[in-house]
């Protein structure tokens, strides 16, 4: 079905229906939308007289219902859902708006006013996209309405009262339900049947398509579309409070045709404006240049994420540095005041940091307090088996500093370790001014955590069971060696790395039976003779090296390999989108830090072949790493 992909856009979002109506629930779930139901507490008491048309009243009520739920959910657990759907159905006849009857007399009054006449059923719908920014709720609101004309037969008193006594009219706008007994009262309808039931599914899907697949500017035909009149007054202004969001005052005079109208996506759409929100400025600009909804530029969500991304990284670094996740491991939820006391920080600011961590899914917050998510327990606790804590701290203490010099690296065309760290590029690994033990260990723990993430997949990318000896050149803590030993019980693995690394390698030695298969050797793969092995491994080594050094190293490995021996090479490559993203990010790293560069799969394959490794096979590991296996041909 053509509409399925549109509804599919909601599948990975947390969607909430702000309505208790079982009919709306059924229509949406039948369409494949997955959602929670949180009935709105918004009282349907807007001043009808202040709306220039009945549908505007329905749209505004739908919007206020959705905003009420978004704001309550955000206040409750500081995490608004992604999308809240509000809807309000009204019946109008002779300029009067009929909602739900309050009692049987009211139902009688309504139904007799419809008898033998045509009336309109309007459903206003608001689709509210929610965002949490700095603990505040921010929303984008799209709204629309649908009208269906319904003609009732002449209803006898007897029929009327029989219907009223059935109880069906009481919770329905206009006092009837077209999908049940009330269907017998209807002579004909013009328009969407489901709109009369309570939810205009067809228009809803079209609106989603408009939002999620905005037309390309060149495809846009300028068409006159429905608009919603200006609404300035609310009967109860406090109803719109909450979560820092207020509905925008609509821009008069921007529209086509009718002389007024909203300047926002879709018919009757509007954007909530928040002070300082770039989207708000975008909306004003659009109004200025008289843009229609269809010609508004796409909202640059990815770009904004890119612009602001460093703030999120720094917040994570800070929470790690304060050891928040260590504190919350294996304990009952903690209140912000206790966490702040424990990490010796300001309560108010700590709470902001904790709320951010909650918003990005690394902490959970309940009434009892904050606790670690599973992700935090796995990776953010400093001494967990798979901890990335040191990798995060390395980024905070070392890489961050280097990246502040990216501009110089680009302008001057050189790496910046001197400016950033006071040392030369060639000293990065082999330091003539030894780093402190803590810095060295931080680097090694960082590599350990990173390598462990993919070690099993690298070790099993190819069947290596016929090798009896392997040497992992620049193998650091032995994280990959350990996995190889576990996978291949007949394999002896030598880990070769520089003396300053080997000095601390004992901290990482495995304790299981595989320990007997692994030996650590101190050495420089550019200067010292390489330990003898059937299989050499270069994992994440070559991208840090300039071309001449790559050739140098490969020719040494080749020279040490026996015919039939192999080289296993592990690198992120430039070829496909996902790997290239990681690879290019590393290339910025090498730009500021080393003299290396990223290479494509083809380049690595050719490099292996040039150095005598033939039958090169390649396997993808995870989303981003390529593992190459080449066999040394006879010279
Ligand atoms: C980026 S890390 C890669 C570690 C590991 N192979 C992996 O896949 O995670 C580079 C490693 O190469 C080591 N290294 C750099 N230059 C070296 C050299 N000339 N001789 C031996 N090891 C070296 C570093 O000490 C470091 O442990």
XYZ file of C-alpha atoms and ligand atoms in Angstrom:
662
model
C 0.000 0.000 0.000
C 1.402 3.365 -1.024
C 0.665 5.028 2.298
C 2.543 2.435 4.335
C 5.967 4.041 3.951
C 4.590 7.279 5.376
C 3.161 5.608 8.445
C 6.435 3.689 8.658
C 8.159 7.002 9.337
C 6.551 6.890 12.774
C 7.620 3.339 13.538
C 10.841 4.218 15.309
C 9.393 7.175 17.116
C 7.646 7.287 20.452
C 4.175 8.310 19.363
C 1.421 9.300 21.768
C -2.258 9.714 20.976
C -3.628 12.468 23.217
C -7.149 11.122 23.076
C -9.178 8.560 24.983
C -11.453 7.912 21.989
C -11.514 4.164 21.254
C -12.518 4.975 17.669
C -9.391 7.080 17.012
C -7.293 4.395 18.655
C -8.785 1.751 16.365
C -8.376 3.818 13.190
C -4.727 4.562 13.931
C -3.806 1.055 14.992
C -5.569 -0.413 11.961
C -3.313 1.830 9.870
C -0.233 0.261 11.477
C 0.715 3.195 13.683
C 2.282 2.140 16.985
C 1.433 4.519 19.785
C 0.679 4.978 23.446
C -2.544 6.553 24.646
C -2.308 9.435 27.106
C -5.669 11.175 27.269
C -5.435 14.938 27.382
C -6.657 16.855 30.407
C -7.227 19.970 28.352
C -10.751 21.208 29.001
C -12.638 21.795 25.771
C -13.674 25.254 26.782
C -12.144 27.672 24.297
C -14.325 30.634 23.496
C -16.024 29.519 20.305
C -17.070 33.063 19.524
C -13.441 34.098 19.183
C -12.924 31.843 16.173
C -13.890 33.110 12.760
C -14.756 29.585 11.575
C -15.774 26.390 13.398
C -12.895 24.322 12.030
C -10.417 26.764 13.587
C -11.936 25.954 16.954
C -11.485 22.199 16.349
C -7.893 22.670 15.217
C -7.023 24.835 18.206
C -8.616 22.363 20.615
C -6.697 19.491 18.982
C -3.488 21.463 19.328
C -4.070 22.337 22.969
C -4.891 18.696 23.753
C -1.620 17.534 22.193
C 0.424 20.286 23.843
C -1.096 19.456 27.230
C 0.052 15.851 26.927
C 3.496 16.761 25.562
C 4.034 19.220 28.348
C 2.804 16.872 31.102
C 4.942 14.004 29.860
C 7.960 16.246 29.570
C 7.472 17.589 33.093
C 6.959 14.123 34.509
C 10.032 12.354 33.230
C 11.827 15.168 31.412
C 11.494 13.250 28.195
C 8.708 14.225 25.898
C 7.624 11.640 23.344
C 8.751 12.212 19.778
C 5.279 12.864 18.404
C 1.967 13.677 20.066
C -1.224 13.475 18.019
C -4.217 15.510 19.141
C -7.638 15.483 17.502
C -10.993 17.126 18.086
C -14.214 16.403 16.229
C -17.146 18.799 16.115
C -20.429 18.889 14.259
C -21.759 22.176 12.908
C -25.220 22.976 11.763
C -26.607 26.404 10.988
C -23.447 28.059 12.300
C -23.703 26.260 15.662
C -20.956 24.029 16.989
C -22.177 20.781 18.557
C -19.799 18.840 20.766
C -20.676 15.880 22.994
C -24.101 15.990 24.633
C -23.997 16.467 28.376
C -27.246 14.567 28.990
C -30.181 12.975 27.165
C -32.028 16.256 26.777
C -28.930 17.769 25.236
C -28.656 14.757 22.904
C -32.301 15.214 21.916
C -31.706 18.920 21.224
C -28.687 18.120 19.045
C -30.204 15.236 17.087
C -33.448 17.036 16.377
C -31.465 20.003 15.056
C -29.800 17.607 12.593
C -32.970 15.846 11.506
C -33.629 16.067 7.753
C -30.662 18.409 7.217
C -27.134 18.395 5.945
C -24.471 19.212 8.535
C -20.689 19.338 8.578
C -18.358 17.210 10.641
C -14.961 18.788 11.215
C -12.015 17.042 12.790
C -9.065 19.226 13.679
C -5.762 17.354 14.018
C -2.467 18.510 15.480
C 0.774 16.563 14.952
C 3.213 17.856 17.535
C 6.882 16.903 17.160
C 8.637 17.310 20.493
C 12.264 18.035 21.259
C 13.989 18.483 24.568
C 16.551 21.267 24.461
C 18.458 22.204 27.613
C 15.733 20.584 29.672
C 13.030 22.653 27.968
C 10.317 21.272 25.768
C 10.399 22.528 22.229
C 7.764 21.678 19.633
C 6.995 21.814 15.936
C 3.277 21.782 15.320
C 1.542 20.759 12.129
C -2.204 21.047 12.044
C -5.021 20.513 9.607
C -8.697 19.806 9.487
C -11.027 17.711 7.401
C -14.666 18.409 6.636
C -17.289 15.810 5.750
C -20.890 16.683 4.896
C -23.527 14.354 6.349
C -27.246 14.374 5.588
C -29.688 12.908 8.137
C -33.112 11.566 7.232
C -36.148 13.047 8.881
C -36.073 11.459 12.342
C -39.326 10.598 14.092
C -39.612 11.331 17.810
C -39.826 7.612 18.470
C -36.651 6.839 16.547
C -34.871 9.740 18.176
C -35.676 8.620 21.713
C -34.974 5.010 20.945
C -31.570 6.001 19.703
C -30.925 8.252 22.710
C -31.942 5.473 25.117
C -29.443 3.148 23.436
C -26.781 5.271 25.187
C -24.735 5.600 22.003
C -24.998 9.398 21.589
C -23.477 10.328 24.932
C -19.735 10.368 24.188
C -19.964 11.468 20.574
C -19.735 14.847 18.887
C -23.163 15.823 17.546
C -24.725 13.017 19.563
C -24.333 10.169 17.071
C -21.891 7.508 15.983
C -21.927 6.847 12.243
C -20.055 3.550 12.604
C -22.758 1.953 14.767
C -26.516 2.451 15.310
C -26.208 6.092 14.258
C -25.416 4.912 10.733
C -29.138 4.239 10.352
C -29.889 7.947 10.671
C -27.660 8.895 7.742
C -28.990 9.403 4.219
C -25.669 10.240 2.577
C -22.219 11.600 3.236
C -19.815 13.642 1.098
C -16.232 13.193 2.110
C -14.120 11.007 4.356
C -16.172 8.506 6.377
C -13.398 8.032 8.967
C -13.436 11.764 9.567
C -17.001 11.392 10.837
C -15.916 8.443 12.968
C -13.298 10.692 14.587
C -10.027 10.650 12.679
C -9.333 11.676 9.064
C -6.773 8.994 8.284
C -6.331 9.885 4.628
C -5.527 13.540 5.301
C -3.300 12.470 8.222
C -1.191 10.289 5.886
C -0.970 13.103 3.355
C 0.180 15.463 6.084
C 2.818 12.961 7.211
C 4.002 12.660 3.613
C 4.246 16.441 3.436
C 6.284 16.512 6.640
C 8.544 13.574 5.974
C 8.898 13.823 2.212
C 8.826 17.563 1.541
C 8.618 18.288 -2.194
C 11.722 19.492 -3.978
C 11.416 23.207 -4.739
C 11.450 22.472 -8.493
C 8.487 20.116 -8.100
C 6.345 22.602 -6.251
C 3.249 23.941 -7.923
C 1.928 26.979 -6.202
C -1.585 26.135 -5.184
C -4.148 27.867 -3.123
C -4.752 25.933 0.057
C -6.898 26.029 3.138
C -5.889 28.367 5.862
C -6.779 28.955 9.426
C -7.765 32.362 10.688
C -5.870 34.276 13.287
C -6.645 33.294 16.858
C -5.514 35.809 19.396
C -7.629 35.144 22.415
C -7.979 32.071 24.522
C -10.635 31.708 27.144
C -8.114 30.274 29.549
C -4.569 31.353 28.720
C -3.133 29.185 31.485
C -4.098 26.144 29.454
C -1.148 26.764 27.168
C 1.412 26.904 29.937
C 3.958 24.211 30.548
C 7.250 22.938 29.204
C 8.337 26.386 28.047
C 6.323 26.088 24.844
C 3.724 28.511 23.717
C 1.752 28.407 20.548
C 2.878 30.994 18.043
C 0.678 33.903 17.194
C -0.097 33.242 13.596
C 1.228 35.584 10.987
C -1.544 37.492 9.390
C -1.359 38.722 5.859
C 1.182 36.269 4.544
C -1.078 34.077 2.597
C -2.528 33.715 -0.778
C -6.144 34.045 -1.761
C -7.860 34.803 1.464
C -5.593 37.562 2.691
C -4.540 35.788 5.869
C -3.027 32.484 6.747
C -0.284 30.614 8.441
C 3.277 30.506 7.255
C 4.133 26.936 8.080
C 4.231 23.465 6.587
C 0.995 22.342 5.102
C -2.528 23.600 5.082
C -3.216 25.397 8.317
C 0.226 24.544 9.686
C 2.113 26.647 12.135
C 5.470 26.477 13.840
C 5.840 27.181 17.514
C 8.396 29.898 17.907
C 10.849 29.769 20.766
C 13.130 32.659 21.509
C 16.593 32.036 20.108
C 15.387 29.032 18.142
C 16.854 29.210 14.631
C 13.689 27.655 13.261
C 11.761 30.624 14.584
C 14.003 32.936 12.609
C 13.534 30.671 9.605
C 9.801 31.113 9.921
C 10.085 34.890 10.058
C 12.368 34.928 7.055
C 9.858 32.817 5.203
C 7.095 35.237 6.094
C 9.233 38.122 4.903
C 9.831 36.685 1.481
C 6.223 35.584 1.229
C 7.066 31.897 1.021
C 4.301 29.368 0.993
C 4.443 26.236 3.075
C 5.547 24.233 0.059
C 8.564 26.418 -0.654
C 9.915 26.548 2.900
C 13.439 25.121 2.887
C 13.902 21.733 4.562
C 14.526 21.942 8.278
C 18.289 21.365 8.793
C 18.013 18.895 11.680
C 21.214 16.997 10.790
C 23.105 20.225 10.339
C 22.012 21.503 13.737
C 23.067 18.240 15.304
C 26.454 18.633 13.670
C 26.782 22.208 14.861
C 25.856 21.368 18.421
C 27.399 17.909 18.575
C 30.475 18.994 20.504
C 28.298 20.074 23.419
C 26.833 16.605 23.737
C 30.318 15.041 23.574
C 31.605 17.388 26.226
C 28.649 16.662 28.503
C 29.365 12.933 28.228
C 33.076 13.528 28.874
C 32.222 15.570 31.947
C 29.843 12.988 33.398
C 32.566 10.359 32.883
C 35.230 12.548 34.390
C 33.033 13.111 37.444
C 32.602 9.311 37.565
C 28.829 9.674 37.710
C 28.373 6.250 36.121
C 30.716 4.595 38.630
C 28.704 6.112 41.402
C 25.423 4.795 40.054
C 26.591 1.282 39.341
C 24.883 -1.477 41.338
C 23.065 0.888 43.685
C 19.485 2.031 44.139
C 18.543 5.172 42.200
C 20.253 8.246 43.604
C 18.858 11.737 44.025
C 20.646 14.621 42.308
C 21.550 16.093 45.690
C 23.391 12.905 46.714
C 25.157 12.611 43.375
C 26.195 16.266 43.487
C 27.490 15.762 47.047
C 29.424 12.671 46.036
C 31.097 14.234 43.027
C 31.586 17.467 44.928
C 29.698 19.675 42.492
C 26.906 22.247 42.465
C 23.478 20.677 42.898
C 21.735 22.808 40.297
C 24.396 22.296 37.608
C 24.790 18.606 38.368
C 21.049 18.180 37.932
C 21.239 19.796 34.485
C 24.020 17.411 33.496
C 22.110 14.401 34.823
C 18.979 15.478 32.963
C 20.936 15.782 29.761
C 22.382 12.291 30.280
C 18.821 11.085 30.797
C 17.632 12.807 27.646
C 20.306 11.094 25.555
C 19.555 7.683 27.056
C 22.609 6.984 29.206
C 20.835 7.545 32.518
C 17.310 6.757 33.636
C 15.287 9.015 35.855
C 12.397 7.954 38.062
C 10.789 9.462 41.138
C 13.376 7.592 43.204
C 16.249 9.281 41.392
C 18.800 8.614 38.661
C 20.255 5.245 37.702
C 22.545 3.877 34.999
C 21.085 2.480 31.819
C 22.412 -0.864 30.618
C 24.564 1.039 28.120
C 26.179 3.038 30.912
C 26.847 -0.080 32.983
C 28.465 -1.773 30.018
C 30.582 1.016 28.596
C 30.703 4.088 30.813
C 31.640 2.582 34.145
C 35.405 2.977 34.432
C 36.338 -0.587 35.318
C 33.753 -2.681 33.494
C 35.130 -5.380 31.191
C 34.130 -3.487 28.055
C 34.664 -0.016 29.436
C 35.106 2.879 27.033
C 35.731 5.239 29.938
C 39.422 5.672 29.121
C 38.651 6.169 25.444
C 36.277 8.931 26.465
C 38.847 10.442 28.814
C 41.503 10.245 26.099
C 39.190 12.227 23.855
C 38.591 14.719 26.635
C 42.191 15.180 27.736
C 44.104 14.681 24.490
C 42.122 14.595 21.260
C 39.888 17.529 22.170
C 42.959 19.696 22.555
C 44.347 18.536 19.215
C 41.097 19.303 17.472
C 41.126 22.884 18.657
C 44.108 23.185 16.282
C 42.380 21.645 13.281
C 42.259 25.032 11.584
C 46.077 25.349 11.774
C 46.504 21.775 10.547
C 44.402 22.563 7.487
C 45.941 25.942 6.795
C 49.531 24.876 7.381
C 49.122 21.380 5.971
C 50.877 19.792 8.935
C 49.836 17.861 12.009
C 49.743 19.817 15.211
C 51.170 17.768 18.047
C 53.728 20.486 18.725
C 51.127 23.201 19.103
C 48.660 21.020 20.966
C 50.872 18.706 22.975
C 54.338 20.221 22.735
C 55.798 17.203 20.884
C 56.638 16.136 17.324
C 54.499 13.801 15.229
C 57.117 11.083 15.125
C 57.206 11.190 18.930
C 53.545 10.387 19.242
C 53.990 6.716 19.921
C 57.705 6.629 20.607
C 58.142 9.439 22.997
C 61.552 10.901 23.606
C 59.905 12.701 26.542
C 58.150 9.801 28.250
C 54.544 10.397 29.190
C 53.396 9.920 32.717
C 52.356 6.395 33.613
C 48.765 7.574 33.945
C 48.739 9.104 30.426
C 50.297 5.986 28.941
C 47.811 3.768 30.730
C 44.947 5.975 29.623
C 46.028 5.524 25.986
C 46.350 1.771 26.427
C 42.997 1.403 28.194
C 41.411 3.513 25.449
C 42.824 1.220 22.748
C 41.882 -1.826 24.797
C 38.223 -0.783 25.020
C 38.053 0.128 21.332
C 39.783 -3.017 20.125
C 37.615 -5.274 22.265
C 34.504 -3.883 20.554
C 35.404 -5.651 17.325
C 38.106 -8.150 18.371
C 35.883 -11.213 18.189
C 34.595 -10.301 14.729
C 38.101 -9.541 13.457
C 39.405 -12.824 14.866
C 36.646 -14.786 13.151
C 36.356 -12.809 9.884
C 38.382 -15.614 8.250
C 39.139 -19.158 9.279
C 42.649 -18.826 10.717
C 42.768 -22.269 12.269
C 45.609 -23.566 10.113
C 48.067 -20.946 11.408
C 50.146 -22.001 14.377
C 51.924 -18.708 15.086
C 50.831 -15.103 14.746
C 52.469 -11.770 15.530
C 50.303 -8.720 16.192
C 52.503 -5.761 15.248
C 51.606 -2.746 17.372
C 49.263 -5.092 19.244
C 49.187 -2.814 22.294
C 47.406 -4.491 25.242
C 46.877 -7.818 23.464
C 43.106 -7.384 23.240
C 42.996 -8.881 19.730
C 45.642 -11.501 20.613
C 43.444 -12.656 23.460
C 40.432 -13.195 21.179
C 42.607 -14.993 18.627
C 43.948 -17.292 21.347
C 40.420 -18.035 22.565
C 39.199 -18.801 19.055
C 42.222 -20.850 17.929
C 43.593 -22.978 20.790
C 46.579 -24.104 18.678
C 47.712 -20.601 17.861
C 50.640 -18.949 19.649
C 50.366 -15.153 19.449
C 53.186 -12.685 19.974
C 52.228 -9.106 20.691
C 54.918 -6.664 19.617
C 54.793 -3.054 20.701
C 57.044 -0.230 21.777
C 58.875 -0.409 25.109
C 56.780 2.345 26.721
C 53.663 0.290 25.946
C 55.100 -3.079 26.907
C 56.146 -1.679 30.255
C 52.465 -1.659 31.254
C 51.218 -4.613 29.216
C 51.113 -6.847 32.290
C 48.118 -4.812 33.532
C 46.114 -6.256 30.632
C 47.315 -9.846 30.495
C 44.454 -12.317 30.390
C 43.903 -14.717 33.270
C 42.179 -17.546 31.398
C 43.818 -20.588 29.763
C 44.540 -18.452 26.668
C 47.213 -16.592 28.705
C 49.653 -19.437 27.952
C 49.259 -18.841 24.200
C 50.214 -15.140 24.342
C 53.631 -13.548 24.738
C 54.508 -9.868 24.799
C 57.644 -8.577 23.100
C 59.069 -5.122 23.290
C 60.287 -3.748 19.974
C 60.034 -1.237 17.141
C 58.556 -2.695 13.967
C 60.609 -0.224 11.892
C 63.930 -1.092 13.448
C 63.918 -4.447 15.182
C 63.713 -7.822 13.487
C 60.150 -9.077 13.561
C 59.342 -12.213 15.564
C 58.854 -15.225 13.293
C 55.205 -16.013 12.550
C 52.943 -17.672 9.951
C 50.507 -14.811 10.281
C 51.355 -11.140 10.769
C 48.704 -8.709 11.905
C 48.575 -4.957 11.363
C 45.448 -3.670 13.027
C 44.734 0.087 12.855
C 48.396 0.835 12.177
C 48.727 1.928 8.546
C 46.285 4.875 8.612
C 48.608 6.634 11.070
C 51.546 6.382 8.649
C 52.513 8.402 5.569
C 52.975 6.452 2.325
C 56.746 6.014 2.554
C 56.452 4.550 6.076
C 53.639 2.250 4.949
C 55.874 0.866 2.193
C 58.722 0.584 4.650
C 56.665 -1.413 7.130
C 54.981 -3.628 4.540
C 58.298 -4.519 2.952
C 59.652 -5.508 6.400
C 56.577 -7.666 7.039
C 56.824 -9.164 3.580
C 60.522 -9.856 4.069
C 59.790 -11.712 7.303
C 56.908 -13.760 5.876
C 57.470 -17.256 4.550
C 55.761 -18.193 1.264
C 52.280 -19.360 2.243
C 52.363 -17.128 5.316
C 49.758 -14.379 5.549
C 49.119 -10.809 6.560
C 45.892 -9.775 8.266
C 45.253 -6.058 7.860
C 42.485 -4.208 9.723
C 41.474 -0.662 8.774
C 38.429 1.569 8.275
C 38.285 2.339 4.561
C 36.965 5.195 2.505
C 34.660 3.254 0.246
C 31.100 3.170 1.476
C 29.143 5.836 3.264
C 29.159 4.360 6.735
C 32.806 3.318 6.792
C 33.868 6.530 5.093
C 32.218 8.585 7.817
C 34.300 6.859 10.491
C 37.331 6.748 8.290
C 37.160 10.425 7.404
C 36.708 11.334 11.025
C 39.876 9.363 11.751
C 41.494 11.172 8.875
C 40.827 14.466 10.644
C 42.434 12.849 13.647
C 45.491 11.902 11.658
C 45.503 15.379 10.130
C 46.020 17.030 13.490
C 47.965 14.269 15.146
C 50.049 12.130 12.827
C 51.270 12.154 9.269
C 49.053 9.358 8.060
C 45.990 9.269 5.836
C 42.928 7.206 5.127
C 42.898 4.852 2.170
C 40.353 3.063 0.058
C 39.819 -0.708 -0.084
C 41.452 -0.722 -3.506
C 44.534 1.094 -2.227
C 45.018 -1.350 0.640
C 44.506 -4.278 -1.690
C 47.124 -2.882 -4.104
C 49.533 -2.176 -1.245
C 49.330 -5.809 -0.149
C 49.805 -7.033 -3.704
C 52.770 -4.699 -4.310
C 54.455 -6.246 -1.292
C 53.981 -9.801 -2.444
C 50.693 -10.713 -0.743
C 48.332 -12.270 -3.250
C 44.829 -13.805 -3.167
C 43.727 -10.857 -1.066
C 40.334 -11.460 0.531
C 38.324 -8.747 2.251
C 35.633 -9.034 4.936
C 33.580 -6.290 6.535
C 33.473 -6.298 10.309
C 30.794 -4.330 12.128
C 29.701 -1.292 10.198
C 33.036 0.206 9.446
C 36.107 -2.006 9.568
C 37.567 -3.926 6.642
C 39.685 -6.976 7.338
C 42.102 -8.000 4.541
C 43.839 -11.356 4.370
C 46.675 -11.739 1.855
C 48.945 -14.745 1.319
C 52.682 -14.336 0.733
C 53.520 -15.617 -2.693
C 56.871 -17.239 -3.332
C 59.357 -14.443 -4.195
C 46.404 2.930 16.930
S 47.135 1.794 17.967
C 46.506 0.255 17.387
C 46.507 -0.783 18.456
C 45.936 -2.135 18.043
N 46.687 -2.730 16.992
C 44.489 -2.026 17.647
O 44.087 -2.536 16.619
O 43.732 -1.430 18.392
C 48.791 1.773 17.331
C 49.704 0.888 18.152
O 50.907 0.755 17.416
C 51.996 0.897 18.317
N 53.183 1.367 17.559
C 53.324 2.556 16.964
N 54.529 2.635 16.387
C 55.142 1.459 16.627
C 56.408 0.946 16.287
N 57.262 1.669 15.574
N 56.712 -0.300 16.678
C 55.827 -1.039 17.402
N 54.624 -0.596 17.761
C 54.267 0.640 17.375
C 51.497 1.906 19.310
O 52.227 1.872 20.503
C 50.074 1.461 19.489
O 49.944 0.483 20.487
